[in-house]
PDB file of C-alpha atoms and ligand atoms in Angstrom:
ATOM      1  CA  MET A  93     108.479 -55.274 150.756  1.00 69.00           C
ATOM      2  CA  ARG A  94     108.855 -57.500 147.748  1.00 82.00           C
ATOM      3  CA  ASP A  95     110.788 -60.727 147.359  1.00 84.00           C
ATOM      4  CA  GLY A  96     113.755 -60.213 145.106  1.00 82.00           C
ATOM      5  CA  ALA A  97     113.763 -56.426 145.376  1.00 92.00           C
ATOM      6  CA  PRO A  98     117.180 -54.888 145.996  1.00 94.00           C
ATOM      7  CA  ALA A  99     118.234 -53.827 149.492  1.00 93.00           C
ATOM      8  CA  GLY A 100     117.479 -50.183 150.196  1.00 95.00           C
ATOM      9  CA  SER A 101     114.605 -50.135 147.747  1.00 97.00           C
ATOM     10  CA  SER A 102     110.982 -49.102 148.151  1.00 97.00           C
ATOM     11  CA  TRP A 103     109.775 -51.492 145.467  1.00 97.00           C
ATOM     12  CA  GLY A 104     106.262 -52.617 146.357  1.00 96.00           C
ATOM     13  CA  VAL A 105     105.773 -50.078 149.170  1.00 97.00           C
ATOM     14  CA  PHE A 106     103.543 -47.894 147.009  1.00 97.00           C
ATOM     15  CA  GLY A 107     102.045 -50.821 145.099  1.00 96.00           C
ATOM     16  CA  ASP A 108     103.371 -53.173 142.464  1.00 95.00           C
ATOM     17  CA  ASP A 109     102.114 -50.981 139.639  1.00 96.00           C
ATOM     18  CA  ASP A 110     103.287 -47.675 141.144  1.00 98.00           C
ATOM     19  CA  GLU A 111     104.680 -45.139 138.661  1.00 98.00           C
ATOM     20  CA  ILE A 112     105.515 -42.095 140.803  1.00 98.00           C
ATOM     21  CA  GLY A 113     107.710 -43.336 143.650  1.00 98.00           C
ATOM     22  CA  THR A 114     108.262 -40.983 146.574  1.00 98.00           C
ATOM     23  CA  LEU A 115     105.898 -38.387 145.113  1.00 98.00           C
ATOM     24  CA  ASN A 116     103.367 -40.646 146.852  1.00 98.00           C
ATOM     25  CA  PHE A 117     104.473 -39.003 150.093  1.00 98.00           C
ATOM     26  CA  ILE A 118     102.642 -35.852 148.997  1.00 98.00           C
ATOM     27  CA  ASP A 119      98.927 -36.118 149.548  1.00 97.00           C
ATOM     28  CA  ALA A 120      96.178 -33.522 149.900  1.00 98.00           C
ATOM     29  CA  ASP A 121      97.125 -32.736 153.517  1.00 97.00           C
ATOM     30  CA  GLN A 122     100.690 -31.871 152.519  1.00 97.00           C
ATOM     31  CA  VAL A 123      99.501 -29.659 149.644  1.00 98.00           C
ATOM     32  CA  ARG A 124      97.000 -27.770 151.822  1.00 98.00           C
ATOM     33  CA  GLU A 125      99.607 -27.244 154.520  1.00 98.00           C
ATOM     34  CA  ALA A 126     102.259 -26.126 152.000  1.00 98.00           C
ATOM     35  CA  ALA A 127      99.867 -23.601 150.463  1.00 98.00           C
ATOM     36  CA  THR A 128      99.621 -21.821 153.827  1.00 98.00           C
ATOM     37  CA  LEU A 129     103.255 -20.766 153.315  1.00 98.00           C
ATOM     38  CA  VAL A 130     102.102 -18.272 150.679  1.00 98.00           C
ATOM     39  CA  ARG A 131     102.086 -15.042 152.672  1.00 98.00           C
ATOM     40  CA  ASP A 132     103.779 -12.252 150.700  1.00 97.00           C
ATOM     41  CA  GLY A 133     102.705 -13.245 147.213  1.00 98.00           C
ATOM     42  CA  ALA A 134     106.351 -13.364 146.079  1.00 98.00           C
ATOM     43  CA  VAL A 135     106.948 -15.793 143.193  1.00 98.00           C
ATOM     44  CA  PHE A 136     110.368 -17.200 142.263  1.00 98.00           C
ATOM     45  CA  ALA A 137     110.674 -19.066 138.969  1.00 98.00           C
ATOM     46  CA  LEU A 138     113.487 -21.587 139.344  1.00 98.00           C
ATOM     47  CA  ASN A 139     113.977 -22.760 135.746  1.00 98.00           C
ATOM     48  CA  TRP A 140     117.320 -21.608 134.368  1.00 98.00           C
ATOM     49  CA  ASP A 141     117.712 -20.256 130.819  1.00 98.00           C
ATOM     50  CA  LEU A 142     116.718 -23.177 128.542  1.00 98.00           C
ATOM     51  CA  GLY A 143     119.838 -22.496 126.447  1.00 98.00           C
ATOM     52  CA  LEU A 144     122.263 -23.025 129.341  1.00 98.00           C
ATOM     53  CA  PRO A 145     124.655 -24.621 129.957  1.00 98.00           C
ATOM     54  CA  SER A 146     126.222 -24.107 126.543  1.00 97.00           C
ATOM     55  CA  PRO A 147     127.800 -26.341 125.485  1.00 97.00           C
ATOM     56  CA  ALA A 148     125.588 -28.880 127.216  1.00 96.00           C
ATOM     57  CA  PHE A 149     127.068 -31.548 129.501  1.00 94.00           C
ATOM     58  CA  PHE A 150     127.051 -35.329 129.403  1.00 91.00           C
ATOM     59  CA  GLU A 151     126.957 -35.728 125.601  1.00 92.00           C
ATOM     60  CA  ARG A 152     123.735 -33.759 125.300  1.00 96.00           C
ATOM     61  CA  GLU A 153     123.060 -30.820 122.998  1.00 97.00           C
ATOM     62  CA  THR A 154     122.014 -27.259 123.640  1.00 97.00           C
ATOM     63  CA  VAL A 155     118.610 -26.333 122.330  1.00 97.00           C
ATOM     64  CA  LYS A 156     118.519 -24.650 118.907  1.00 98.00           C
ATOM     65  CA  HIS A 157     115.813 -22.021 118.677  1.00 98.00           C
ATOM     66  CA  THR A 158     114.418 -20.621 115.434  1.00 98.00           C
ATOM     67  CA  VAL A 159     112.119 -17.591 115.362  1.00 98.00           C
ATOM     68  CA  PHE A 160     110.635 -16.628 111.997  1.00 98.00           C
ATOM     69  CA  GLU A 161     108.028 -14.514 110.254  1.00 97.00           C
ATOM     70  CA  LYS A 162     105.315 -16.976 109.270  1.00 96.00           C
ATOM     71  CA  TYR A 163     102.608 -14.776 107.802  1.00 96.00           C
ATOM     72  CA  PRO A 164     104.369 -11.658 106.494  1.00 93.00           C
ATOM     73  CA  GLY A 165     103.955  -8.627 108.684  1.00 93.00           C
ATOM     74  CA  PHE A 166     101.657 -10.063 111.348  1.00 95.00           C
ATOM     75  CA  ALA A 167     102.545 -13.503 112.641  1.00 98.00           C
ATOM     76  CA  ILE A 168     105.756 -14.736 114.156  1.00 98.00           C
ATOM     77  CA  ASP A 169     106.290 -18.389 115.034  1.00 98.00           C
ATOM     78  CA  ASP A 170     109.127 -20.381 116.531  1.00 98.00           C
ATOM     79  CA  TYR A 171     110.332 -23.926 117.028  1.00 98.00           C
ATOM     80  CA  ILE A 172     113.174 -25.713 118.729  1.00 97.00           C
ATOM     81  CA  ASP A 173     115.513 -28.458 117.564  1.00 98.00           C
ATOM     82  CA  SER A 174     117.903 -30.528 119.633  1.00 97.00           C
ATOM     83  CA  PHE A 175     115.679 -30.280 122.667  1.00 98.00           C
ATOM     84  CA  TRP A 176     117.181 -32.586 125.277  1.00 98.00           C
ATOM     85  CA  PRO A 177     114.805 -32.364 128.243  1.00 98.00           C
ATOM     86  CA  GLN A 178     117.718 -33.026 130.613  1.00 98.00           C
ATOM     87  CA  ALA A 179     120.144 -30.454 129.176  1.00 98.00           C
ATOM     88  CA  SER A 180     119.127 -27.454 131.317  1.00 98.00           C
ATOM     89  CA  SER A 181     116.986 -27.242 134.480  1.00 98.00           C
ATOM     90  CA  GLN A 182     115.448 -30.667 134.805  1.00 98.00           C
ATOM     91  CA  TRP A 183     113.843 -33.469 136.685  1.00 98.00           C
ATOM     92  CA  ASP A 184     115.488 -36.841 136.222  1.00 98.00           C
ATOM     93  CA  GLY A 185     112.535 -39.193 135.845  1.00 98.00           C
ATOM     94  CA  LEU A 186     112.258 -42.800 136.951  1.00 98.00           C
ATOM     95  CA  ARG A 187     113.257 -44.130 133.518  1.00 98.00           C
ATOM     96  CA  HIS A 188     116.635 -42.411 133.730  1.00 98.00           C
ATOM     97  CA  ILE A 189     118.741 -44.802 135.780  1.00 97.00           C
ATOM     98  CA  ALA A 190     118.627 -48.503 136.668  1.00 97.00           C
ATOM     99  CA  ASP A 191     119.892 -50.340 139.696  1.00 94.00           C
ATOM    100  CA  ASP A 192     123.040 -52.218 138.611  1.00 87.00           C
ATOM    101  CA  GLU A 193     121.570 -55.673 138.963  1.00 89.00           C
ATOM    102  CA  ASN A 194     117.827 -55.372 139.342  1.00 92.00           C
ATOM    103  CA  GLY A 195     116.624 -52.974 136.694  1.00 95.00           C
ATOM    104  CA  PHE A 196     114.498 -49.872 136.992  1.00 98.00           C
ATOM    105  CA  TYR A 197     112.263 -48.603 139.799  1.00 98.00           C
ATOM    106  CA  ASN A 198     109.678 -51.089 140.970  1.00 97.00           C
ATOM    107  CA  GLY A 199     111.208 -53.835 138.861  1.00 96.00           C
ATOM    108  CA  ALA A 200     110.608 -52.329 135.412  1.00 97.00           C
ATOM    109  CA  LYS A 201     112.692 -53.980 132.717  1.00 96.00           C
ATOM    110  CA  LEU A 202     114.849 -52.180 130.166  1.00 97.00           C
ATOM    111  CA  GLU A 203     112.541 -53.079 127.300  1.00 97.00           C
ATOM    112  CA  GLU A 204     109.603 -51.482 129.154  1.00 97.00           C
ATOM    113  CA  VAL A 205     111.276 -48.081 129.551  1.00 98.00           C
ATOM    114  CA  VAL A 206     113.344 -47.568 126.422  1.00 97.00           C
ATOM    115  CA  GLU A 207     110.532 -46.856 123.950  1.00 96.00           C
ATOM    116  CA  PRO A 208     108.730 -43.526 123.468  1.00 97.00           C
ATOM    117  CA  GLY A 209     104.981 -43.366 124.023  1.00 97.00           C
ATOM    118  CA  PRO A 210     102.866 -44.144 127.070  1.00 97.00           C
ATOM    119  CA  GLY A 211     104.443 -46.752 129.279  1.00 96.00           C
ATOM    120  CA  ARG A 212     106.009 -47.643 132.563  1.00 98.00           C
ATOM    121  CA  LEU A 213     107.731 -44.878 134.518  1.00 98.00           C
ATOM    122  CA  GLY A 214     107.263 -42.236 131.799  1.00 98.00           C
ATOM    123  CA  MET A 215     107.119 -38.529 132.580  1.00 98.00           C
ATOM    124  CA  GLU A 216     103.393 -38.483 131.770  1.00 98.00           C
ATOM    125  CA  HIS A 217     102.670 -40.063 135.148  1.00 98.00           C
ATOM    126  CA  TRP A 218     104.165 -37.088 136.988  1.00 98.00           C
ATOM    127  CA  ALA A 219     102.717 -34.589 134.514  1.00 98.00           C
ATOM    128  CA  LEU A 220      99.161 -35.842 134.891  1.00 98.00           C
ATOM    129  CA  ARG A 221      99.435 -35.528 138.633  1.00 96.00           C
ATOM    130  CA  GLY A 222     101.481 -32.309 138.852  1.00 98.00           C
ATOM    131  CA  ILE A 223     103.720 -31.569 141.801  1.00 98.00           C
ATOM    132  CA  ALA A 224     102.819 -29.200 144.641  1.00 98.00           C
ATOM    133  CA  ALA A 225     104.470 -29.489 148.040  1.00 98.00           C
ATOM    134  CA  ARG A 226     106.429 -27.724 150.727  1.00 98.00           C
ATOM    135  CA  GLY A 227     109.868 -26.747 149.436  1.00 99.00           C
ATOM    136  CA  VAL A 228     112.786 -26.389 151.832  1.00 99.00           C
ATOM    137  CA  LEU A 229     115.871 -24.447 150.764  1.00 99.00           C
ATOM    138  CA  ILE A 230     119.122 -25.895 152.067  1.00 98.00           C
ATOM    139  CA  ASP A 231     121.535 -23.092 151.243  1.00 98.00           C
ATOM    140  CA  VAL A 232     125.030 -24.548 151.478  1.00 98.00           C
ATOM    141  CA  VAL A 233     126.557 -21.306 150.131  1.00 98.00           C
ATOM    142  CA  ARG A 234     125.124 -19.362 153.069  1.00 98.00           C
ATOM    143  CA  TRP A 235     126.224 -22.058 155.511  1.00 98.00           C
ATOM    144  CA  ALA A 236     129.786 -21.895 154.114  1.00 98.00           C
ATOM    145  CA  GLN A 237     129.823 -18.121 154.508  1.00 98.00           C
ATOM    146  CA  GLU A 238     128.649 -18.414 158.103  1.00 98.00           C
ATOM    147  CA  GLU A 239     131.284 -21.039 158.833  1.00 98.00           C
ATOM    148  CA  GLY A 240     134.154 -19.374 156.960  1.00 98.00           C
ATOM    149  CA  GLU A 241     134.382 -22.534 154.811  1.00 96.00           C
ATOM    150  CA  THR A 242     135.601 -22.470 151.218  1.00 94.00           C
ATOM    151  CA  LEU A 243     132.985 -23.801 148.813  1.00 97.00           C
ATOM    152  CA  ASP A 244     134.289 -24.021 145.248  1.00 97.00           C
ATOM    153  CA  PRO A 245     131.294 -24.656 142.940  1.00 97.00           C
ATOM    154  CA  PHE A 246     133.539 -26.648 140.580  1.00 96.00           C
ATOM    155  CA  ASP A 247     135.187 -28.849 143.165  1.00 95.00           C
ATOM    156  CA  PHE A 248     134.084 -31.822 145.223  1.00 95.00           C
ATOM    157  CA  PHE A 249     132.315 -30.993 148.471  1.00 97.00           C
ATOM    158  CA  PRO A 250     130.134 -33.603 150.184  1.00 96.00           C
ATOM    159  CA  ILE A 251     126.698 -32.740 151.526  1.00 98.00           C
ATOM    160  CA  GLY A 252     125.668 -35.541 153.868  1.00 98.00           C
ATOM    161  CA  SER A 253     122.925 -35.981 156.418  1.00 98.00           C
ATOM    162  CA  ALA A 254     124.845 -34.283 159.277  1.00 98.00           C
ATOM    163  CA  LEU A 255     125.320 -31.118 157.232  1.00 98.00           C
ATOM    164  CA  ILE A 256     121.679 -31.161 156.126  1.00 98.00           C
ATOM    165  CA  ASP A 257     120.603 -31.430 159.759  1.00 98.00           C
ATOM    166  CA  ASP A 258     122.975 -28.645 160.781  1.00 98.00           C
ATOM    167  CA  ILE A 259     121.553 -26.291 158.144  1.00 98.00           C
ATOM    168  CA  LEU A 260     117.951 -27.210 158.956  1.00 98.00           C
ATOM    169  CA  THR A 261     118.579 -26.530 162.644  1.00 98.00           C
ATOM    170  CA  ARG A 262     120.090 -23.132 161.841  1.00 98.00           C
ATOM    171  CA  ARG A 263     116.995 -22.234 159.803  1.00 98.00           C
ATOM    172  CA  GLY A 264     114.569 -23.610 162.369  1.00 98.00           C
ATOM    173  CA  VAL A 265     113.098 -26.194 159.987  1.00 98.00           C
ATOM    174  CA  THR A 266     111.883 -29.659 160.980  1.00 98.00           C
ATOM    175  CA  LEU A 267     111.325 -31.912 158.001  1.00 98.00           C
ATOM    176  CA  ARG A 268     107.806 -33.142 157.299  1.00 98.00           C
ATOM    177  CA  GLN A 269     106.475 -35.905 155.109  1.00 98.00           C
ATOM    178  CA  GLY A 270     106.286 -34.842 151.469  1.00 98.00           C
ATOM    179  CA  ASP A 271     108.925 -32.093 151.616  1.00 98.00           C
ATOM    180  CA  ILE A 272     110.980 -31.308 148.518  1.00 99.00           C
ATOM    181  CA  LEU A 273     114.552 -30.410 149.488  1.00 99.00           C
ATOM    182  CA  VAL A 274     116.308 -27.868 147.301  1.00 99.00           C
ATOM    183  CA  PHE A 275     120.101 -27.571 147.676  1.00 99.00           C
ATOM    184  CA  ARG A 276     122.026 -24.447 146.694  1.00 98.00           C
ATOM    185  CA  THR A 277     125.731 -24.865 145.969  1.00 98.00           C
ATOM    186  CA  GLY A 278     126.315 -21.652 143.972  1.00 98.00           C
ATOM    187  CA  TRP A 279     127.013 -23.581 140.759  1.00 98.00           C
ATOM    188  CA  VAL A 280     124.633 -21.702 138.433  1.00 98.00           C
ATOM    189  CA  GLU A 281     125.917 -18.262 139.481  1.00 98.00           C
ATOM    190  CA  ALA A 282     129.534 -19.390 139.136  1.00 98.00           C
ATOM    191  CA  TYR A 283     128.859 -20.903 135.704  1.00 98.00           C
ATOM    192  CA  GLU A 284     127.430 -17.618 134.442  1.00 98.00           C
ATOM    193  CA  GLN A 285     130.726 -15.913 135.337  1.00 98.00           C
ATOM    194  CA  LEU A 286     132.785 -18.306 133.150  1.00 98.00           C
ATOM    195  CA  THR A 287     134.168 -17.269 129.769  1.00 98.00           C
ATOM    196  CA  GLN A 288     133.077 -19.276 126.722  1.00 98.00           C
ATOM    197  CA  PRO A 289     136.425 -21.143 126.535  1.00 98.00           C
ATOM    198  CA  GLU A 290     136.043 -22.042 130.226  1.00 97.00           C
ATOM    199  CA  ARG A 291     132.500 -23.299 129.577  1.00 97.00           C
ATOM    200  CA  GLU A 292     133.789 -25.425 126.731  1.00 96.00           C
ATOM    201  CA  GLU A 293     136.532 -26.885 128.889  1.00 94.00           C
ATOM    202  CA  LEU A 294     134.012 -27.751 131.608  1.00 93.00           C
ATOM    203  CA  ALA A 295     131.589 -29.378 129.158  1.00 91.00           C
ATOM    204  CA  ALA A 296     134.424 -31.508 127.752  1.00 88.00           C
ATOM    205  CA  GLU A 297     134.878 -33.176 131.144  1.00 82.00           C
ATOM    206  CA  VAL A 298     133.172 -36.516 131.411  1.00 71.00           C
ATOM    207  CA  ARG A 299     131.485 -35.301 134.559  1.00 74.00           C
ATOM    208  CA  PRO A 300     132.429 -31.951 136.057  1.00 82.00           C
ATOM    209  CA  GLY A 301     133.271 -31.729 139.746  1.00 90.00           C
ATOM    210  CA  SER A 302     130.864 -29.959 142.082  1.00 95.00           C
ATOM    211  CA  PRO A 303     129.549 -29.859 145.614  1.00 97.00           C
ATOM    212  CA  GLY A 304     126.506 -32.058 146.021  1.00 97.00           C
ATOM    213  CA  LEU A 305     124.807 -34.823 147.946  1.00 98.00           C
ATOM    214  CA  TYR A 306     127.201 -37.558 148.945  1.00 96.00           C
ATOM    215  CA  GLY A 307     127.309 -40.620 151.150  1.00 96.00           C
ATOM    216  CA  ALA A 308     125.570 -43.881 151.999  1.00 96.00           C
ATOM    217  CA  ASP A 309     123.745 -42.092 154.822  1.00 97.00           C
ATOM    218  CA  VAL A 310     121.823 -39.903 152.364  1.00 98.00           C
ATOM    219  CA  PRO A 311     119.226 -42.358 150.938  1.00 98.00           C
ATOM    220  CA  PRO A 312     118.094 -43.682 154.351  1.00 98.00           C
ATOM    221  CA  TYR A 313     118.019 -40.132 155.706  1.00 98.00           C
ATOM    222  CA  LEU A 314     115.764 -38.946 152.883  1.00 98.00           C
ATOM    223  CA  TRP A 315     113.563 -42.023 153.084  1.00 98.00           C
ATOM    224  CA  ASP A 316     113.204 -41.928 156.877  1.00 98.00           C
ATOM    225  CA  ASN A 317     112.167 -38.281 156.662  1.00 98.00           C
ATOM    226  CA  ARG A 318     109.628 -39.176 153.942  1.00 98.00           C
ATOM    227  CA  VAL A 319     111.198 -36.665 151.556  1.00 98.00           C
ATOM    228  CA  ALA A 320     109.296 -36.585 148.236  1.00 98.00           C
ATOM    229  CA  ALA A 321     112.065 -35.249 145.963  1.00 99.00           C
ATOM    230  CA  VAL A 322     115.460 -33.554 145.999  1.00 99.00           C
ATOM    231  CA  ALA A 323     116.879 -30.922 143.668  1.00 99.00           C
ATOM    232  CA  ALA A 324     119.983 -28.760 143.341  1.00 98.00           C
ATOM    233  CA  ASP A 325     121.549 -26.011 141.271  1.00 98.00           C
ATOM    234  CA  ASN A 326     124.433 -28.248 140.124  1.00 97.00           C
ATOM    235  CA  PRO A 327     124.703 -30.584 137.102  1.00 95.00           C
ATOM    236  CA  ALA A 328     124.227 -33.972 138.764  1.00 95.00           C
ATOM    237  CA  LEU A 329     122.714 -33.352 142.245  1.00 97.00           C
ATOM    238  CA  GLU A 330     125.419 -35.547 143.721  1.00 96.00           C
ATOM    239  CA  ALA A 331     128.950 -34.354 144.448  1.00 96.00           C
ATOM    240  CA  GLY A 332     131.665 -35.119 141.937  1.00 89.00           C
ATOM    241  CA  TYR A 333     135.395 -34.777 141.581  1.00 83.00           C
ATOM    242  CA  PRO A 334     136.727 -32.588 138.751  1.00 78.00           C
ATOM    243  CA  ALA A 335     137.629 -34.751 135.729  1.00 74.00           C
ATOM    244  CA  LYS A 336     136.737 -37.953 137.600  1.00 76.00           C
ATOM    245  CA  GLY A 337     133.138 -37.074 138.334  1.00 71.00           C
ATOM    246  CA  SER A 338     130.950 -39.212 140.536  1.00 75.00           C
ATOM    247  CA  ASP A 339     130.004 -42.860 140.440  1.00 81.00           C
ATOM    248  CA  LEU A 340     126.341 -41.839 140.229  1.00 85.00           C
ATOM    249  CA  SER A 341     125.665 -44.112 143.176  1.00 93.00           C
ATOM    250  CA  LEU A 342     123.005 -41.718 144.479  1.00 97.00           C
ATOM    251  CA  HIS A 343     121.304 -41.691 141.089  1.00 97.00           C
ATOM    252  CA  ARG A 344     120.979 -45.458 141.471  1.00 97.00           C
ATOM    253  CA  ALA A 345     120.008 -45.400 145.133  1.00 97.00           C
ATOM    254  CA  LEU A 346     117.495 -42.563 144.858  1.00 98.00           C
ATOM    255  CA  ILE A 347     115.973 -42.911 141.391  1.00 98.00           C
ATOM    256  CA  ALA A 348     116.140 -46.653 140.816  1.00 98.00           C
ATOM    257  CA  ARG A 349     115.812 -48.026 144.325  1.00 97.00           C
ATOM    258  CA  LEU A 350     113.671 -45.439 146.135  1.00 98.00           C
ATOM    259  CA  GLY A 351     111.778 -43.977 143.166  1.00 98.00           C
ATOM    260  CA  MET A 352     112.780 -40.428 144.104  1.00 98.00           C
ATOM    261  CA  PRO A 353     112.785 -37.580 141.549  1.00 98.00           C
ATOM    262  CA  LEU A 354     116.124 -35.733 141.238  1.00 98.00           C
ATOM    263  CA  GLY A 355     116.245 -32.112 140.117  1.00 98.00           C
ATOM    264  CA  GLU A 356     119.360 -30.554 138.606  1.00 98.00           C
ATOM    265  CA  LEU A 357     120.506 -27.153 137.337  1.00 98.00           C
ATOM    266  CA  TRP A 358     117.774 -25.176 139.089  1.00 98.00           C
ATOM    267  CA  ASP A 359     118.397 -21.446 139.411  1.00 98.00           C
ATOM    268  CA  LEU A 360     118.079 -20.697 143.106  1.00 98.00           C
ATOM    269  CA  ARG A 361     119.796 -17.363 143.639  1.00 98.00           C
ATOM    270  CA  ARG A 362     116.746 -15.057 143.892  1.00 98.00           C
ATOM    271  CA  LEU A 363     114.936 -17.522 146.130  1.00 98.00           C
ATOM    272  CA  ALA A 364     118.044 -17.754 148.315  1.00 98.00           C
ATOM    273  CA  GLU A 365     118.231 -13.971 148.662  1.00 98.00           C
ATOM    274  CA  SER A 366     114.612 -13.883 149.731  1.00 98.00           C
ATOM    275  CA  CYS A 367     115.035 -16.722 152.249  1.00 98.00           C
ATOM    276  CA  GLU A 368     118.016 -14.974 153.795  1.00 98.00           C
ATOM    277  CA  ALA A 369     116.203 -11.625 153.928  1.00 98.00           C
ATOM    278  CA  ASP A 370     112.977 -12.853 155.513  1.00 98.00           C
ATOM    279  CA  GLY A 371     114.399 -15.719 157.556  1.00 98.00           C
ATOM    280  CA  ARG A 372     112.027 -18.267 155.970  1.00 98.00           C
ATOM    281  CA  ALA A 373     113.580 -21.297 154.294  1.00 98.00           C
ATOM    282  CA  THR A 374     110.249 -22.934 153.453  1.00 98.00           C
ATOM    283  CA  PHE A 375     107.828 -22.097 150.659  1.00 98.00           C
ATOM    284  CA  PHE A 376     105.070 -23.478 148.471  1.00 98.00           C
ATOM    285  CA  LEU A 377     106.674 -25.261 145.527  1.00 99.00           C
ATOM    286  CA  THR A 378     104.869 -26.173 142.325  1.00 98.00           C
ATOM    287  CA  SER A 379     106.199 -28.015 139.293  1.00 99.00           C
ATOM    288  CA  ALA A 380     104.462 -28.982 136.055  1.00 98.00           C
ATOM    289  CA  PRO A 381     106.640 -31.493 134.197  1.00 98.00           C
ATOM    290  CA  LEU A 382     106.043 -31.840 130.464  1.00 98.00           C
ATOM    291  CA  ARG A 383     103.311 -34.275 129.528  1.00 98.00           C
ATOM    292  CA  LEU A 384     105.658 -36.213 127.299  1.00 98.00           C
ATOM    293  CA  SER A 385     104.511 -39.818 127.159  1.00 98.00           C
ATOM    294  CA  GLY A 386     107.462 -42.058 127.830  1.00 98.00           C
ATOM    295  CA  GLY A 387     109.602 -39.029 128.744  1.00 98.00           C
ATOM    296  CA  VAL A 388     112.759 -39.762 130.704  1.00 98.00           C
ATOM    297  CA  GLY A 389     113.324 -36.263 132.052  1.00 98.00           C
ATOM    298  CA  SER A 390     111.660 -32.882 131.873  1.00 98.00           C
ATOM    299  CA  PRO A 391     112.247 -29.235 132.555  1.00 98.00           C
ATOM    300  CA  PRO A 392     110.646 -28.806 135.973  1.00 98.00           C
ATOM    301  CA  ASN A 393     108.678 -25.596 135.265  1.00 98.00           C
ATOM    302  CA  VAL A 394     109.076 -24.942 138.924  1.00 98.00           C
ATOM    303  CA  LEU A 395     107.861 -22.038 141.030  1.00 99.00           C
ATOM    304  CA  ALA A 396     108.584 -21.231 144.651  1.00 99.00           C
ATOM    305  CA  ILE A 397     105.896 -19.041 146.174  1.00 98.00           C
ATOM    306  CA  LYS A 398     106.178 -17.262 149.534  1.00 98.00           C
TER     307      LYS A 398
HETATM  308  C1  LIG B 578     124.486 -37.333 135.082  1.00 60.24           C
HETATM  309  O1  LIG B 578     124.284 -38.359 134.459  1.00 60.24           O
HETATM  310  C2  LIG B 578     125.784 -37.056 135.744  1.00 60.24           C
HETATM  311  O2  LIG B 578     123.587 -36.376 135.221  1.00 60.24           O
HETATM  312  P1  LIG B 578     122.109 -36.454 134.642  1.00 60.24           P
HETATM  313  O3  LIG B 578     121.299 -36.826 135.800  1.00 60.24           O
HETATM  314  O4  LIG B 578     121.846 -35.085 134.136  1.00 60.24           O
HETATM  315  O5  LIG B 578     122.075 -37.474 133.552  1.00 60.24           O
END
């Protein structure tokens, strides 16, 4: 749409001063429609424990929580140190990753996104708007069980557009504009089974291996289906090889070029159980990112409601 914008980018599609990228695909019609999916009144909170993983990955730190008696006998207070908004369940915001050659989403320059406070592509733009949409669970663990496939949560396994379509067909879901796709790989459950030395070994890897989104077909697939955001229960959304990790090419293609929010480390197991039990893979999804001006990422504060 814009001269000089990189190939495969949406720069200019939502306006030259756009701050929210593919969240623009969600308008009032999509929210109203998604709200009709609330039938049982069942609520699934998808944020993981704020203190996990521990140790944190990718040179981040685990939150340090202090609880103390402030006014003796009647008032307790607490505070946190080392709060890295991208250490546990998170949204990667549009400041997080740049296209190799062309900078950040919609042409923002490094100097415009590296300072705290209100500014281009900061988390405040999502927070002020809030996120409510139809969520679609793409349960790769369940698919692997049905297929007799081995799915090791700590090893590379590519999730491309053909597999997404296969799973959607099995669940009877046709994608609609503004959907938020939520991928379950079993990573969070597997992590909780690790011993502390195993957790430390995993955190020491530059980028741990995991199943996840993979392939050049993924960005056009998501764009052509007018997907608003994607999230997963793994550390980087995209697939990686143990020790070698991933090249983060989907971070660049989705965040920087398309302006698409990426969710990571969401806890999906109770939602997945419910979707399997009632045969419904779609739900009303809400997320209230932190109103942190200039924020790069945020816990998603995400609920799935059925
Ligand atoms: C990686 O950089 C691998 O993940 P994140 O999106 O959490 O930074």
